[in-house]
mmCIF file of C-alpha atoms in Angstrom:
data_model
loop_
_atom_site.group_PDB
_atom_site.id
_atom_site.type_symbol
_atom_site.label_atom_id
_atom_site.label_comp_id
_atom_site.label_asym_id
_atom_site.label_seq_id
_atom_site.Cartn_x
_atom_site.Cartn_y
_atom_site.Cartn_z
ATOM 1 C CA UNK C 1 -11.165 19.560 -3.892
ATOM 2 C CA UNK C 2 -8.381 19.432 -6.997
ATOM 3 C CA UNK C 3 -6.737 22.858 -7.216
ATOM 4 C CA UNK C 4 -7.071 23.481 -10.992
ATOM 5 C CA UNK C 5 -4.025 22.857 -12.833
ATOM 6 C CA UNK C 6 -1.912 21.791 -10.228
ATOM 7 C CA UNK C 7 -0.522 19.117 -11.955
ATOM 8 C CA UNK C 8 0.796 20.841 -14.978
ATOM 9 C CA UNK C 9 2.014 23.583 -12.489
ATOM 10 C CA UNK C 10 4.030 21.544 -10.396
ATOM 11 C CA UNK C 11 7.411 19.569 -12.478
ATOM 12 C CA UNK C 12 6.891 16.034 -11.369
ATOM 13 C CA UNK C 13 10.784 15.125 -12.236
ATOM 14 C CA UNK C 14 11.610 17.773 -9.183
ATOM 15 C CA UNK C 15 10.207 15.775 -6.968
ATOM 16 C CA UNK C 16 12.069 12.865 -6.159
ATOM 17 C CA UNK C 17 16.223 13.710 -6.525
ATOM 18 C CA UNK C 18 18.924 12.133 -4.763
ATOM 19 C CA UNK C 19 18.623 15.040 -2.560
ATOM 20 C CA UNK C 20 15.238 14.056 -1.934
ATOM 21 C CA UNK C 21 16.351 10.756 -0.974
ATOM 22 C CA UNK C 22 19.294 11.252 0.800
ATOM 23 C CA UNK C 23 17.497 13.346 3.268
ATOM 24 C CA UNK C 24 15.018 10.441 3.891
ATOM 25 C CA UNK C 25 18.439 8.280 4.281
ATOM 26 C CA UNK C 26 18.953 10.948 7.588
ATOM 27 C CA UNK C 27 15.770 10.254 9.119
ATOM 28 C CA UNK C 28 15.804 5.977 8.484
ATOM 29 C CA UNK C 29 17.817 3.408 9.400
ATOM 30 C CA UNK C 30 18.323 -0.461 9.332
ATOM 31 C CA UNK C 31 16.809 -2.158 6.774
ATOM 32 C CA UNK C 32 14.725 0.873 5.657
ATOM 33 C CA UNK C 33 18.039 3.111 5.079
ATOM 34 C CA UNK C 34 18.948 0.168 2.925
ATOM 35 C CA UNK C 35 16.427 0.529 0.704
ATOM 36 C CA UNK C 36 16.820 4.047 0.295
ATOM 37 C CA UNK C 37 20.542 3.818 -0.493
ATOM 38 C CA UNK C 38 19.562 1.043 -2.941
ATOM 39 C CA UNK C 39 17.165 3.657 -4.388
ATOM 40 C CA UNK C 40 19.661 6.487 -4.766
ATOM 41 C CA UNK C 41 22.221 4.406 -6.304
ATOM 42 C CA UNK C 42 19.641 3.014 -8.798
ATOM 43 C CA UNK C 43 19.460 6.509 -10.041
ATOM 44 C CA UNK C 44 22.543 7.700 -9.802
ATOM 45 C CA UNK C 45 23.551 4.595 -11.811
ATOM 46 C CA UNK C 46 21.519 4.421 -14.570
ATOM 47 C CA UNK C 47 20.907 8.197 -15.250
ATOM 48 C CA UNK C 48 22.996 7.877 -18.768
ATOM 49 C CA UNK C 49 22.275 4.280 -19.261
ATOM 50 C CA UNK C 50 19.393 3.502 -22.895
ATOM 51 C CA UNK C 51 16.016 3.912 -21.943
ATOM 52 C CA UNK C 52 15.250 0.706 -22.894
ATOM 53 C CA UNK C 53 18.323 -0.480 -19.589
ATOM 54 C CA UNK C 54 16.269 2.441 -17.284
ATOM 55 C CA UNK C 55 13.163 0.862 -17.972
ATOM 56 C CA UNK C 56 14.555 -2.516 -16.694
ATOM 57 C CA UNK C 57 16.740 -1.910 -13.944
ATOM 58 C CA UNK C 58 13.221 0.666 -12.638
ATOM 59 C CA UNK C 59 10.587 -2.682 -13.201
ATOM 60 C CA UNK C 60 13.017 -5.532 -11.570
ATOM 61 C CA UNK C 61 14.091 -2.676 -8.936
ATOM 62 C CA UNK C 62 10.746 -1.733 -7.696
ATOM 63 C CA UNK C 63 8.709 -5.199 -8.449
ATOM 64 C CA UNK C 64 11.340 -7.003 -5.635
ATOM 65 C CA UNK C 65 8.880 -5.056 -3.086
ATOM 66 C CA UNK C 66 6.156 -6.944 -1.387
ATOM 67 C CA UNK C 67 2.556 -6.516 -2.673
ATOM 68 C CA UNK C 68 0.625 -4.576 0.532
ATOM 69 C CA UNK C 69 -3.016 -3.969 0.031
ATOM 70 C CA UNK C 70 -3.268 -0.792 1.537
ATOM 71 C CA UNK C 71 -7.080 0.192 1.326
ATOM 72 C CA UNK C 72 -6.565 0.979 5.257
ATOM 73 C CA UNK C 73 -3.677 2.526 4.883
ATOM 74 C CA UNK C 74 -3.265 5.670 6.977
ATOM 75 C CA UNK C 75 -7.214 5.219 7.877
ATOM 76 C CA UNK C 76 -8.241 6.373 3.864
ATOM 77 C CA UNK C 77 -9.837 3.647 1.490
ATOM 78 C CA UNK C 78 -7.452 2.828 -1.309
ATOM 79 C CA UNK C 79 -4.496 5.515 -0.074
ATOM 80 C CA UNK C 80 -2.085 5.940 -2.688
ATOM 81 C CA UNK C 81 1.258 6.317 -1.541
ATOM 82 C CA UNK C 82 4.434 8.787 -2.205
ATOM 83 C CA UNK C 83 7.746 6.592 -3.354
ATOM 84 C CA UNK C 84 9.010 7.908 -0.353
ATOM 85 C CA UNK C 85 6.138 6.102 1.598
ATOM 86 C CA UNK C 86 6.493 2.786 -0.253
ATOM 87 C CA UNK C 87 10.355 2.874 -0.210
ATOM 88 C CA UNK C 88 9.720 2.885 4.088
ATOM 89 C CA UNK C 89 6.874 0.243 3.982
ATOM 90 C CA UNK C 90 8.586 -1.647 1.594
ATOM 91 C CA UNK C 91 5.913 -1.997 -0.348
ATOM 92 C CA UNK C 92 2.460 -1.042 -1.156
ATOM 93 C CA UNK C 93 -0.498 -1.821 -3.905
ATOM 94 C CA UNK C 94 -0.550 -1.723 -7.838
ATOM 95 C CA UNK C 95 -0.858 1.869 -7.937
ATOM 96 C CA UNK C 96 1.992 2.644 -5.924
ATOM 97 C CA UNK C 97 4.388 0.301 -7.538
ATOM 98 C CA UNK C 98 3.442 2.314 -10.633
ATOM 99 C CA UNK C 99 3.823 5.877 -8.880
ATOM 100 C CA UNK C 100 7.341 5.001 -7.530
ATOM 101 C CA UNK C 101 7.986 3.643 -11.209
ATOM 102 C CA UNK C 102 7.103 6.610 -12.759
ATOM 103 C CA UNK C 103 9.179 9.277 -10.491
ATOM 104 C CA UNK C 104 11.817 7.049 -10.389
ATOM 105 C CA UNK C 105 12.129 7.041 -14.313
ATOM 106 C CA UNK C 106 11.522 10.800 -13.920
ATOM 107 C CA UNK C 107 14.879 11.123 -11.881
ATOM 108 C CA UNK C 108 16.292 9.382 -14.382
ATOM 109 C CA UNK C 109 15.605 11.979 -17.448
ATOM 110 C CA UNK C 110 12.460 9.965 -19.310
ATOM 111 C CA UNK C 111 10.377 12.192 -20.524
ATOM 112 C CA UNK C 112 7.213 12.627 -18.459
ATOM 113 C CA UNK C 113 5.565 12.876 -22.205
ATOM 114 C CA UNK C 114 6.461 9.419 -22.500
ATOM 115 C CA UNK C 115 5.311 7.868 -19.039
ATOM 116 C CA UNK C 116 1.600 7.281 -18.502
ATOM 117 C CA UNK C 117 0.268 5.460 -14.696
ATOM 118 C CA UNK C 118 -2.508 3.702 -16.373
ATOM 119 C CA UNK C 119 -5.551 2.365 -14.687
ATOM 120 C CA UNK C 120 -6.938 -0.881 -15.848
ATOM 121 C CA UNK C 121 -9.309 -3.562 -15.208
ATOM 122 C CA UNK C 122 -7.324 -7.357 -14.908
ATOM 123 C CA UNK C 123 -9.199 -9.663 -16.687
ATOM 124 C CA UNK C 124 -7.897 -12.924 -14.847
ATOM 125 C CA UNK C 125 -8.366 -10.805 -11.116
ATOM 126 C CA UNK C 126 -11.832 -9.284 -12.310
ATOM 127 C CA UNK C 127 -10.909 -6.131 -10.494
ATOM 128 C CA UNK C 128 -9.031 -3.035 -11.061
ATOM 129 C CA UNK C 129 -5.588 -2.505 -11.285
ATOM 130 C CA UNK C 130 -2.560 -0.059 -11.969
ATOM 131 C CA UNK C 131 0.674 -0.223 -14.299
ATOM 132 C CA UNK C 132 3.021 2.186 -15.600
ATOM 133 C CA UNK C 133 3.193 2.513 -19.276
ATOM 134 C CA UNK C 134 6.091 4.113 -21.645
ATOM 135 C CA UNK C 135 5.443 5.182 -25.015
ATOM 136 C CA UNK C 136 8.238 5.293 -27.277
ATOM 137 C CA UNK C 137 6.619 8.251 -29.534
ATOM 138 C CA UNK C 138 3.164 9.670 -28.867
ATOM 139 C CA UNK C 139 1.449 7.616 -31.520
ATOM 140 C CA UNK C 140 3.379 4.280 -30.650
ATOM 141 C CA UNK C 141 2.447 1.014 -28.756
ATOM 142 C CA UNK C 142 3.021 1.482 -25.156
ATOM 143 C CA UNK C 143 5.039 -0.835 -23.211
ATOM 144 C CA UNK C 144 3.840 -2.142 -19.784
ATOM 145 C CA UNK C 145 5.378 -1.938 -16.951
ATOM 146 C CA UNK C 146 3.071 -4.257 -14.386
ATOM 147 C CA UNK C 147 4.272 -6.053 -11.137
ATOM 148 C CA UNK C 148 2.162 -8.572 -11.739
ATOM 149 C CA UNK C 149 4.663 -9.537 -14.698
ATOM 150 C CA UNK C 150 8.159 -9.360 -14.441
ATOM 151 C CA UNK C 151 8.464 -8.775 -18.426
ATOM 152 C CA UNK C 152 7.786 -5.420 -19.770
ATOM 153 C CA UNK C 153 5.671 -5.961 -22.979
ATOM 154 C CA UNK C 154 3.785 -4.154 -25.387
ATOM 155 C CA UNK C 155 0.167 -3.422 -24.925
ATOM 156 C CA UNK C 156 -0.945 -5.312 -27.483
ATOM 157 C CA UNK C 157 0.060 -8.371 -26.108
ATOM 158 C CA UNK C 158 -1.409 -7.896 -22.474
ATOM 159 C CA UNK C 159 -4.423 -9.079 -23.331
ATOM 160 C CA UNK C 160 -5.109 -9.870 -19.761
ATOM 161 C CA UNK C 161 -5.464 -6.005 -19.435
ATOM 162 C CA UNK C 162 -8.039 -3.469 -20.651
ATOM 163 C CA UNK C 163 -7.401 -0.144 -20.278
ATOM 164 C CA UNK C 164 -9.370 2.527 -18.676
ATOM 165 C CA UNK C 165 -7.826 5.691 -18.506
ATOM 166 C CA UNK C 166 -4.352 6.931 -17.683
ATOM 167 C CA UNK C 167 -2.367 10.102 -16.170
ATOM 168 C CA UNK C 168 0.401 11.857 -15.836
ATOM 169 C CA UNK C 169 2.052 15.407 -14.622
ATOM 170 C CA UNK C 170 0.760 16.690 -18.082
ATOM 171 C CA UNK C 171 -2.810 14.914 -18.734
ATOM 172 C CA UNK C 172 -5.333 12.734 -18.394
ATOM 173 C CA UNK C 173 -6.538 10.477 -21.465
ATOM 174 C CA UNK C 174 -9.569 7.931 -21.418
ATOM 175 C CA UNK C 175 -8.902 4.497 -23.204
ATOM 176 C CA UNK C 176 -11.259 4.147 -26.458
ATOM 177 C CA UNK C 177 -9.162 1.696 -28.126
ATOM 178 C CA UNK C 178 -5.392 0.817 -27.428
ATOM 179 C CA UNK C 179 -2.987 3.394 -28.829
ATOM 180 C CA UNK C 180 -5.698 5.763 -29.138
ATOM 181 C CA UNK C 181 -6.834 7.807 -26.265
ATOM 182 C CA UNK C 182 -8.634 10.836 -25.613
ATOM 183 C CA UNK C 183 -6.868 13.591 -23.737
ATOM 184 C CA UNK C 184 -10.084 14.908 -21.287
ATOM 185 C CA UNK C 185 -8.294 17.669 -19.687
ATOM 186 C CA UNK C 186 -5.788 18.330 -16.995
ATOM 187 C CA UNK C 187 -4.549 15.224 -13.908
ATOM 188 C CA UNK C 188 -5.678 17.582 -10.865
ATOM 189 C CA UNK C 189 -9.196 16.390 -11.427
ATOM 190 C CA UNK C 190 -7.648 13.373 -9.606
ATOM 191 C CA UNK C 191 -8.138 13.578 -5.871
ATOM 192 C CA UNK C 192 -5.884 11.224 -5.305
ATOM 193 C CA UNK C 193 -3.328 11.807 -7.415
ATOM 194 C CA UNK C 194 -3.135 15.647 -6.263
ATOM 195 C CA UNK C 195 -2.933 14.118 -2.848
ATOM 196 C CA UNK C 196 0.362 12.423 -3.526
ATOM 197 C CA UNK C 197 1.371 15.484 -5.119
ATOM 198 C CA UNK C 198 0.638 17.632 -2.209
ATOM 199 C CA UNK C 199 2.637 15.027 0.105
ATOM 200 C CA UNK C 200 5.781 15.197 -1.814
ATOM 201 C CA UNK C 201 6.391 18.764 -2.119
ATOM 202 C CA UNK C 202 5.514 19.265 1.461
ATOM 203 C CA UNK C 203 7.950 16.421 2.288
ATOM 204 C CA UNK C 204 10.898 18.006 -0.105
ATOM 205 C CA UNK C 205 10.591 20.932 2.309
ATOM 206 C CA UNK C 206 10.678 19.363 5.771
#
């Protein structure tokens, strides 16, 4: 059961830091290491670079991982995964390209205000799906970050996509019409989502 609040409690942009991921780079190695280092100096990198160069470099970084459908994943249906967990698999399902998208950006100094994992039903799939969306200002067009498609475009021209409802450390907001959502309260009503919250702050202190 969601602890109340928990979200909007915990700062998502403390959980993954390059001391985060340097202390997974102790505990890997090989080709998993790799990826890790890859991770940190992604960061590192591009944490004065435009937003409009972090948003890039985050998409074409993260979208070179291999789709996994993980509904089995760690024996739970649809298990969504830490970055720190898809970083070691090396890849993972739509929601947790968008989750490692999203804390990666954090790391990087975008506004969590700004940064909405959006849930979605695909049109040309028939089924759901999961992107990461930016928005500019809080009125604007969001942009879409999807590894489905390489480009990051605004929402008005996925039309392939209609959105549901999206999250973030700060909210939750169901779609009524693009660009204009209704906040229904706080993210911890998401069971899963407070999962992967719970996961990374008891991995940041092992």
């Amino acid at each position: 059961m969601p602890v109340c609040g928990l979200s909007s409690v915990i700062d998502n942009k403390l959980l993954v830091s390059v001391l985060s991921i340097e202390e997974q780079q102790k505990k890997t190695s090989g080709s998993v290491k790799k990826r890790f280092i890859a991770w940190e100096k992604l960061i590192i990198q591009n944490q004065n670079a435009t937003i409009t160069k972090k948003l890039n470099v985050t998409n074409d970084f993260f979208n070179q991982f291999n789709y996994i459908n993980d509904d089995a994943f760690a024996g739970a249906a649809d298990y969504w995964k830490t970055p720190h967990e898809f970083v070691i698999d090396g890849g993972g399902d739509c929601e947790d390209f968008s989750i490692a998208k999203y804390f990666t950006l954090l790391a990087m100094g975008v506004p969590v205000e700004s940064l909405r994992i959006t849930y979605v039903k695909s049109i040309p799939l028939n089924q759901a799906h999961m992107v990461l969306t930016f928005y500019p200002n809080p009125e604007d067009e969001p942009l879409v970050l999807d590894n489905l498609n390489a480009k990051i475009l605004p929402a008005s021209s996925r039309k392939d996509l209609i959105p549901v409802y999206s999250f973030n450390g700060k909210g939750l907001w169901l779609a009524k019409q693009r660009g204009h959502d209704a906040p229904v309260g706080d993210s911890s009503r998401l069971g899963k989502w407070h999962s992967v919250l719970q996961r990374m702050i008891k991995g940041n202190k092992q």
